[in-house]
mmCIF file of C-alpha atoms in Angstrom:
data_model
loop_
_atom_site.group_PDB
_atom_site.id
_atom_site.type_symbol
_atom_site.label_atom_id
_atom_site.label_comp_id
_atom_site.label_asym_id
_atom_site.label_seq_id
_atom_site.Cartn_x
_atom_site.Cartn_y
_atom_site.Cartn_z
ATOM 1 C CA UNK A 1 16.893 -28.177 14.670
ATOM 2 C CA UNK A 2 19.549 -29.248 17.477
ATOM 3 C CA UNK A 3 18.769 -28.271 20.969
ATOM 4 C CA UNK A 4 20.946 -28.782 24.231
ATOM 5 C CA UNK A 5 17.503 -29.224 26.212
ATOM 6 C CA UNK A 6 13.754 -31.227 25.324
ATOM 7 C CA UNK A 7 12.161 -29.386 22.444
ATOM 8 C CA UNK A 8 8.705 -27.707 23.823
ATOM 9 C CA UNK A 9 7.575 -26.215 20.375
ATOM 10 C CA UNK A 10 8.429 -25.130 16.383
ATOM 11 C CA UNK A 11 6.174 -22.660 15.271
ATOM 12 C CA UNK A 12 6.059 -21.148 11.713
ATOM 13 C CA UNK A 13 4.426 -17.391 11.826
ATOM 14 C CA UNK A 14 3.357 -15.316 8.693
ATOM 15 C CA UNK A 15 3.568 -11.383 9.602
ATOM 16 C CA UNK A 16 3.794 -12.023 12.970
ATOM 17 C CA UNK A 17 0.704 -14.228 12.910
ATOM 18 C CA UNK A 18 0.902 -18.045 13.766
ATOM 19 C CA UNK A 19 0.176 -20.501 11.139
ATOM 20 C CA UNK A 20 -1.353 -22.716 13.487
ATOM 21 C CA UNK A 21 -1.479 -26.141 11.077
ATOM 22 C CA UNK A 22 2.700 -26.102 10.878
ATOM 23 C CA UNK A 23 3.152 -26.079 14.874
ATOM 24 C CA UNK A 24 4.645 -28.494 16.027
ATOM 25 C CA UNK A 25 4.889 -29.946 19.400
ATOM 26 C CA UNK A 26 5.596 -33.900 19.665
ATOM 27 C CA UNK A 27 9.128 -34.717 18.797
ATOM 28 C CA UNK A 28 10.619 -38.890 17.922
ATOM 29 C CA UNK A 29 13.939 -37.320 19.253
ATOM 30 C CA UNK A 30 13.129 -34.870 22.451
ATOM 31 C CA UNK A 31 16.508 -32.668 21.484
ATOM 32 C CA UNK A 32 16.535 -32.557 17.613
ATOM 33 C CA UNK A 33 14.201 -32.531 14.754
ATOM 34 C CA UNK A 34 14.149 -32.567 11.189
ATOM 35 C CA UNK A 35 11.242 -29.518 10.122
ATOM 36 C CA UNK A 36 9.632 -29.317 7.369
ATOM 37 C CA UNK A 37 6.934 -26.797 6.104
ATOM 38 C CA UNK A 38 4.825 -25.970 3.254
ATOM 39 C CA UNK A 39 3.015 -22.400 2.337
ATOM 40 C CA UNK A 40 0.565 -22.563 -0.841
ATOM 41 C CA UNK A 41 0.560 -18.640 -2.500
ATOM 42 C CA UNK A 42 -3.014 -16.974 -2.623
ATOM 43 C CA UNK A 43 -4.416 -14.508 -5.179
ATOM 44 C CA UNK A 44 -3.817 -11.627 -2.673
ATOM 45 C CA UNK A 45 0.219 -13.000 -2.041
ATOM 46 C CA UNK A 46 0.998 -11.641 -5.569
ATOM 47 C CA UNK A 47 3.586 -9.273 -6.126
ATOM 48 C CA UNK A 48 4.582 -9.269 -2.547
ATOM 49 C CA UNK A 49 7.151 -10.233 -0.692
ATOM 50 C CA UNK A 50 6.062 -12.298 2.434
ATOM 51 C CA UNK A 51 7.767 -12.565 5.827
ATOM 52 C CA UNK A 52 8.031 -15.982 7.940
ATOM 53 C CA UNK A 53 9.724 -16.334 10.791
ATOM 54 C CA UNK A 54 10.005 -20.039 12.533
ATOM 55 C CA UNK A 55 10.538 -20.096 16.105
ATOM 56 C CA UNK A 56 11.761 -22.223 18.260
ATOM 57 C CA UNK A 57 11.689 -22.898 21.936
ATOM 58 C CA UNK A 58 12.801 -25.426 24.631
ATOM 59 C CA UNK A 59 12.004 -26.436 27.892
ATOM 60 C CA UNK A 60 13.367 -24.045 29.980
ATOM 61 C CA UNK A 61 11.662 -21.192 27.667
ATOM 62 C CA UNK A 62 14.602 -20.531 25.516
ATOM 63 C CA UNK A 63 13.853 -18.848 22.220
ATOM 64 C CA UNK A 64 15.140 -18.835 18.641
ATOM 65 C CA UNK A 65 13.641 -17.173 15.786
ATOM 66 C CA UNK A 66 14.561 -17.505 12.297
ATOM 67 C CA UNK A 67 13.237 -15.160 9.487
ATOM 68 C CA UNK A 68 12.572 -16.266 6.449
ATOM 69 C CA UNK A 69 11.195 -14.430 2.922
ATOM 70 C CA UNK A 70 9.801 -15.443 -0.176
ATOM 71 C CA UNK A 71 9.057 -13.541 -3.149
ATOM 72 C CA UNK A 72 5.721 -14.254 -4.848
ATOM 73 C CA UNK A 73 5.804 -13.762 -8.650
ATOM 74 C CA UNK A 74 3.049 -13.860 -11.112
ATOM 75 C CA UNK A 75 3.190 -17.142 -13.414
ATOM 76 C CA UNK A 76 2.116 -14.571 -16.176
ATOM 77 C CA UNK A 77 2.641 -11.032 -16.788
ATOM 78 C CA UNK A 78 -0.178 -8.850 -15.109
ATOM 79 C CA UNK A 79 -1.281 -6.215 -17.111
ATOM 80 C CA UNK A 80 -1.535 -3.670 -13.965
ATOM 81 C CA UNK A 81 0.988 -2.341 -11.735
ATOM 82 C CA UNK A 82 0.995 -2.695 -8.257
ATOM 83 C CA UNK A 83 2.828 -0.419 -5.484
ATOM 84 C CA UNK A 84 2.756 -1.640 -1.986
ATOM 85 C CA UNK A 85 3.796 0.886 1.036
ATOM 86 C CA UNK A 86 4.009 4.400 -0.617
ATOM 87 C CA UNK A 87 4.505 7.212 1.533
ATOM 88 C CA UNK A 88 2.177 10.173 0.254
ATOM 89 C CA UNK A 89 2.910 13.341 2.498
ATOM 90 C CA UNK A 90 0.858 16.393 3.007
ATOM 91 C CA UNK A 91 1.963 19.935 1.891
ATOM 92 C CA UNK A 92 4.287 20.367 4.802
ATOM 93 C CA UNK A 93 5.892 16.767 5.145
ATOM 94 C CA UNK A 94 9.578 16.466 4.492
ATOM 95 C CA UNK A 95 9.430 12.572 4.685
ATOM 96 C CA UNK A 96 7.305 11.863 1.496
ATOM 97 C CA UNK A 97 6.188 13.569 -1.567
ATOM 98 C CA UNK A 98 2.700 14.528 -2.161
ATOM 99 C CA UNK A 99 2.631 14.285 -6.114
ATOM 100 C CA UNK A 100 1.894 10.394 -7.570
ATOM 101 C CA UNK A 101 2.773 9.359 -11.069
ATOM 102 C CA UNK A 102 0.326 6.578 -12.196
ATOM 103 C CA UNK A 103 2.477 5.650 -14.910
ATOM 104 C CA UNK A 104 5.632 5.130 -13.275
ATOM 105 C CA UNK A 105 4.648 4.692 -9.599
ATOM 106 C CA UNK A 106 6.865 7.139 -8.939
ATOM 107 C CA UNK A 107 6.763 10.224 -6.119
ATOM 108 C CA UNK A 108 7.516 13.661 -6.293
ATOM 109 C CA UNK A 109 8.288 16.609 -3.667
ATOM 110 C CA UNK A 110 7.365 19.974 -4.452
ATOM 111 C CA UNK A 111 10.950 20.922 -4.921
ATOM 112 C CA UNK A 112 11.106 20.683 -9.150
ATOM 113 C CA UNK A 113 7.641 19.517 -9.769
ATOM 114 C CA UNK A 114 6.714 22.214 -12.107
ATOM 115 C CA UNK A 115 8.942 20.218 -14.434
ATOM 116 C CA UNK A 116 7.491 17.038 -13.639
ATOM 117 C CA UNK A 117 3.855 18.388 -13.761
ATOM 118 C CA UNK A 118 2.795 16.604 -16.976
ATOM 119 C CA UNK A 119 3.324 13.019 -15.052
ATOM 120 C CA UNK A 120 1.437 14.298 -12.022
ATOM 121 C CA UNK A 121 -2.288 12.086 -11.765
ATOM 122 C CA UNK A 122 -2.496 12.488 -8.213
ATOM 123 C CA UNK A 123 -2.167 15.338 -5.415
ATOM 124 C CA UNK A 124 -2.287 14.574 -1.853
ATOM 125 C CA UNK A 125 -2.982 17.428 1.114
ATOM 126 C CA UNK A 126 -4.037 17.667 4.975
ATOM 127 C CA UNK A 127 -6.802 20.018 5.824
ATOM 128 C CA UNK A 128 -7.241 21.665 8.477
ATOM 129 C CA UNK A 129 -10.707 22.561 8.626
ATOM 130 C CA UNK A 130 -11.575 19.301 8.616
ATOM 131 C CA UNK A 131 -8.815 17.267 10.197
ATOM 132 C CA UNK A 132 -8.470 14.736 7.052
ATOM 133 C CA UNK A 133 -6.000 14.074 4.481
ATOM 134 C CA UNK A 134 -7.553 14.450 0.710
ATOM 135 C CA UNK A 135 -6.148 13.184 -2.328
ATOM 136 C CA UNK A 136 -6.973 15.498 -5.666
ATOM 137 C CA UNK A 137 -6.495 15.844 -9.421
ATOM 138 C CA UNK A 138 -4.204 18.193 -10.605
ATOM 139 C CA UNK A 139 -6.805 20.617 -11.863
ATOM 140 C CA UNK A 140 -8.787 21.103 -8.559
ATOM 141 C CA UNK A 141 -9.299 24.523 -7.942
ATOM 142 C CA UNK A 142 -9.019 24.749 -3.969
ATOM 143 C CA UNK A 143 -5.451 22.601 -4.093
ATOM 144 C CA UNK A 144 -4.213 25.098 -6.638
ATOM 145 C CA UNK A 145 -5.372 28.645 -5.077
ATOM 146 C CA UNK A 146 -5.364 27.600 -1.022
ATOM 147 C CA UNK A 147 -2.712 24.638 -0.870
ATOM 148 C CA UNK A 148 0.166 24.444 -3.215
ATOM 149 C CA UNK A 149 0.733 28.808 -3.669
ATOM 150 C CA UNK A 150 2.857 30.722 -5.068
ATOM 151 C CA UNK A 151 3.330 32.232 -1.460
ATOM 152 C CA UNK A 152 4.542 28.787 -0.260
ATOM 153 C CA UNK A 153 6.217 27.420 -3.051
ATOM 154 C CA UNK A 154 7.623 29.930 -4.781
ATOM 155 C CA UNK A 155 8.257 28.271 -9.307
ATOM 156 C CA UNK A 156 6.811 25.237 -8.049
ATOM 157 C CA UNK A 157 3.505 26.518 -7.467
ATOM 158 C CA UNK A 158 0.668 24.741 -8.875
ATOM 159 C CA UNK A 159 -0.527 27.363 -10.607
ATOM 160 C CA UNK A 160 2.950 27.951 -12.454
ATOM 161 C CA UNK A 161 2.783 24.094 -13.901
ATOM 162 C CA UNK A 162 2.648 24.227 -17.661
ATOM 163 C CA UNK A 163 0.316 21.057 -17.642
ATOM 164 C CA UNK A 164 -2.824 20.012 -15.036
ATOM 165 C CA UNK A 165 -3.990 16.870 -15.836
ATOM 166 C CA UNK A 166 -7.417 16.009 -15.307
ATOM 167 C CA UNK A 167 -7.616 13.045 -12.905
ATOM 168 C CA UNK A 168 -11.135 12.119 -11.941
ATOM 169 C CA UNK A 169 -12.042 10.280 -8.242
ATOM 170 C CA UNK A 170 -14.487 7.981 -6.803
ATOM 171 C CA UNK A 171 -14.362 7.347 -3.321
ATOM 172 C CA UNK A 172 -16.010 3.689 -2.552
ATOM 173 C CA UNK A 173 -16.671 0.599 -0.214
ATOM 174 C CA UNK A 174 -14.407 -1.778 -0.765
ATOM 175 C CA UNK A 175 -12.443 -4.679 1.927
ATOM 176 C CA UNK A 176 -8.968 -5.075 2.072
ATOM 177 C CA UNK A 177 -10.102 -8.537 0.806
ATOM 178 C CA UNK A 178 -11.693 -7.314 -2.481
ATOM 179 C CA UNK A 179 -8.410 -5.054 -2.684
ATOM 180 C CA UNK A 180 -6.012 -7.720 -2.463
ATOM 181 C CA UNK A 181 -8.219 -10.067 -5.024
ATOM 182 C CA UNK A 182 -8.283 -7.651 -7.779
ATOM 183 C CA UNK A 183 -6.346 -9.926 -10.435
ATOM 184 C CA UNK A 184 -6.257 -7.581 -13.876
ATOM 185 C CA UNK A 185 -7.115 -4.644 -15.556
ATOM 186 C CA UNK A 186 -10.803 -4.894 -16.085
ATOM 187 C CA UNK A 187 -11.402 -5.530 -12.445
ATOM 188 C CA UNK A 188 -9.579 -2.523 -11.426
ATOM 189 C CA UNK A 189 -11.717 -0.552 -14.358
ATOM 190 C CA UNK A 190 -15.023 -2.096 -13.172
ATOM 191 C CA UNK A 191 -14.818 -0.729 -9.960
ATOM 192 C CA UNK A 192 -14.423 2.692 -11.573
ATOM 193 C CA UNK A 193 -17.183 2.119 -14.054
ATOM 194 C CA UNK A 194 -19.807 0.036 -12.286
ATOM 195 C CA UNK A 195 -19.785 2.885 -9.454
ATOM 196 C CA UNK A 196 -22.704 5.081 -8.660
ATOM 197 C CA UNK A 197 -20.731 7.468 -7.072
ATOM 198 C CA UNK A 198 -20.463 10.691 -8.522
ATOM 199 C CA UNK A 199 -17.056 11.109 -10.364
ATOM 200 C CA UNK A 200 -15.194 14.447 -8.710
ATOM 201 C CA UNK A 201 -11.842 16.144 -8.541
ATOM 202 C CA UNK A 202 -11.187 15.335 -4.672
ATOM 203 C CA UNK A 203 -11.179 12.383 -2.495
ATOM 204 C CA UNK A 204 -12.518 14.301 0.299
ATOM 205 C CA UNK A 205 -11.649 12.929 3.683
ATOM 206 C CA UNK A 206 -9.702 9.913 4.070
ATOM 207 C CA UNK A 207 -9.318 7.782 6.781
ATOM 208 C CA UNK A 208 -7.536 3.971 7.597
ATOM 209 C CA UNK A 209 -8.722 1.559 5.142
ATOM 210 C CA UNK A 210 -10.774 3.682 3.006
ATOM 211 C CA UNK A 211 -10.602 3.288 -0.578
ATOM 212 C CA UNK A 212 -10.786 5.359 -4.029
ATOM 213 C CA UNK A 213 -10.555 4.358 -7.614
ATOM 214 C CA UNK A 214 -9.384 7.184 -10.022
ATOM 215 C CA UNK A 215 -9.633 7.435 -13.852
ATOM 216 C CA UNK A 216 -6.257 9.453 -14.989
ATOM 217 C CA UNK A 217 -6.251 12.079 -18.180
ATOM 218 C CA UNK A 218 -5.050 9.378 -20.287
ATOM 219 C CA UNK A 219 -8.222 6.660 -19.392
ATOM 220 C CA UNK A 220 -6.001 4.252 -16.993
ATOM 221 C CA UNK A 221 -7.952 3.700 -13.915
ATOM 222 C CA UNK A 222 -6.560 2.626 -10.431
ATOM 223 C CA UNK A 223 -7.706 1.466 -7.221
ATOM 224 C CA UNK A 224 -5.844 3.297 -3.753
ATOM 225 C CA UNK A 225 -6.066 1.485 -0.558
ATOM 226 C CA UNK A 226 -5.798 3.585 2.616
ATOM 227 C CA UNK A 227 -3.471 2.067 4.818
ATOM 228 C CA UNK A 228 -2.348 4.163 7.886
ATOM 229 C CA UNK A 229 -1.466 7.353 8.587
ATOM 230 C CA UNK A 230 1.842 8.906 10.133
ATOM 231 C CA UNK A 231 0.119 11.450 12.111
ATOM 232 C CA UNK A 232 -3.082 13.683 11.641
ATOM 233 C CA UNK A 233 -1.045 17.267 10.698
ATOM 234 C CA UNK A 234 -0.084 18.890 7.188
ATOM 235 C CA UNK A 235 3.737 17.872 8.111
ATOM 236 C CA UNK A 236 2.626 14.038 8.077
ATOM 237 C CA UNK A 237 2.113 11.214 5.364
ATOM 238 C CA UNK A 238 -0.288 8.173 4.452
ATOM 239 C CA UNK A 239 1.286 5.069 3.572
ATOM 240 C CA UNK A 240 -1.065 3.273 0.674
ATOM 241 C CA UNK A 241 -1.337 0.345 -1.934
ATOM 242 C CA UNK A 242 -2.271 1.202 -5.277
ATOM 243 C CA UNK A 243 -3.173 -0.806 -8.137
ATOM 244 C CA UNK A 244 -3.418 0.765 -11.841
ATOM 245 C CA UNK A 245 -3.517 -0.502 -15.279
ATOM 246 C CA UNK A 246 -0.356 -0.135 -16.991
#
């Protein structure tokens, strides 16, 4: 780092959040210096992509910010998947798609889905009698005859898909913490199975940071993380994490 004027600071910040123990502020040579920093990966950095930024400022309150990003991989295969971010939109949203594939990750808009219905596990909606967004299986009743009609949606219809898979839902208590340390397979499936709460077909209400772990038609069972929301209204989405055994 060269600067015209004194040096006042180097700072190193981690999503916008300063890592304290790499500021700097005492410099051998007021006007340059030689910075060095070191980050050691946690359990919850893996499979992410993680955003530094050091900044720099002189004197006279002059400001320079650098981003930086590192990829964290897995030093062994992981034997779930792991989507970060997705954008699950109600039944009037034209930003996201409500339909999830827990196989592929992937997610589908209502426009075709009939003929993606047999990788459909998950259904997302907003109701308005209750001001929530709900996540479903395929094969719950109210989604099929109130949500996703024939009246609305025309071939795509839920009740014109050739195949509803069952996908059964557990809505628990669990930190973003405990989220970000689940490290395989059986974890994720332990939450499912070590659960008291009654397996249904619906999420029911969902709110920031709430958390469900399903158990798709072909026994793979995930973990979804509530994020945020983009709004509270049927034409709005809910950005998640999920985590499911491949």
């Amino acid at each position: 780092v060269v600067s015209e004027n004194d040096l006042k600071y180097i700072k190193t910040f981690l999503d916008q959040t300063e890592i304290t123990a790499l500021t700097k502020e005492t410099f051998d040579t007021p006007k340059s210096d030689t910075y060095n920093f070191s980050y050691q990966p946690t359990l919850a950095d893996a499979d992410k992509t993680l955003s530094f930024t050091i900044e720099v400022m002189d004197v006279l309150g002059n400001i320079i910010k650098q981003p930086y990003s590192l990829s964290i991989i897995r030093s062994q295969e992981a034997d779930f998947s792991a989507y970060f971010d997705l954008n699950l939109g109600a039944q009037r949203s034209t930003l996201a798609g409500p339909f999830f594939n827990a196989s592929t990750g992937e997610v589908y808009v209502t426009a075709g889905s009939a003929s993606k219905s047999a990788g459909i596990d998950l259904v997302t909606f907003y109701s308005g009698s209750t001001n929530s967004y709900n996540i479903t299986s395929p094969t719950f009743t109210n989604v099929i005859n109130n949500v996703y009609t024939v009246a609305a949606y025309g071939e795509d219809a839920m009740s014109n898909w050739t195949t509803r898979k069952q996908t059964l839902i557990k809505k628990i208590t669990l930190s973003r913490e405990e989220f970000d340390l689940l490290a395989s397979a059986n974890d994720i499936q332990s939450l499912y199975t070590s659960s008291s709460v009654s397996a249904l077909e619906t999420s029911n209400g969902l709110a920031n940071n709430n958390v469900i772990v399903f158990k798709t038609a072909e026994d793979k069972y995930g973990v979804l993380y509530v994020k945020s929301r983009s709004g509270n209204s049927n034409t709005n989405y809910i950005t998640v994490d999920i985590k499911v055994q491949k």
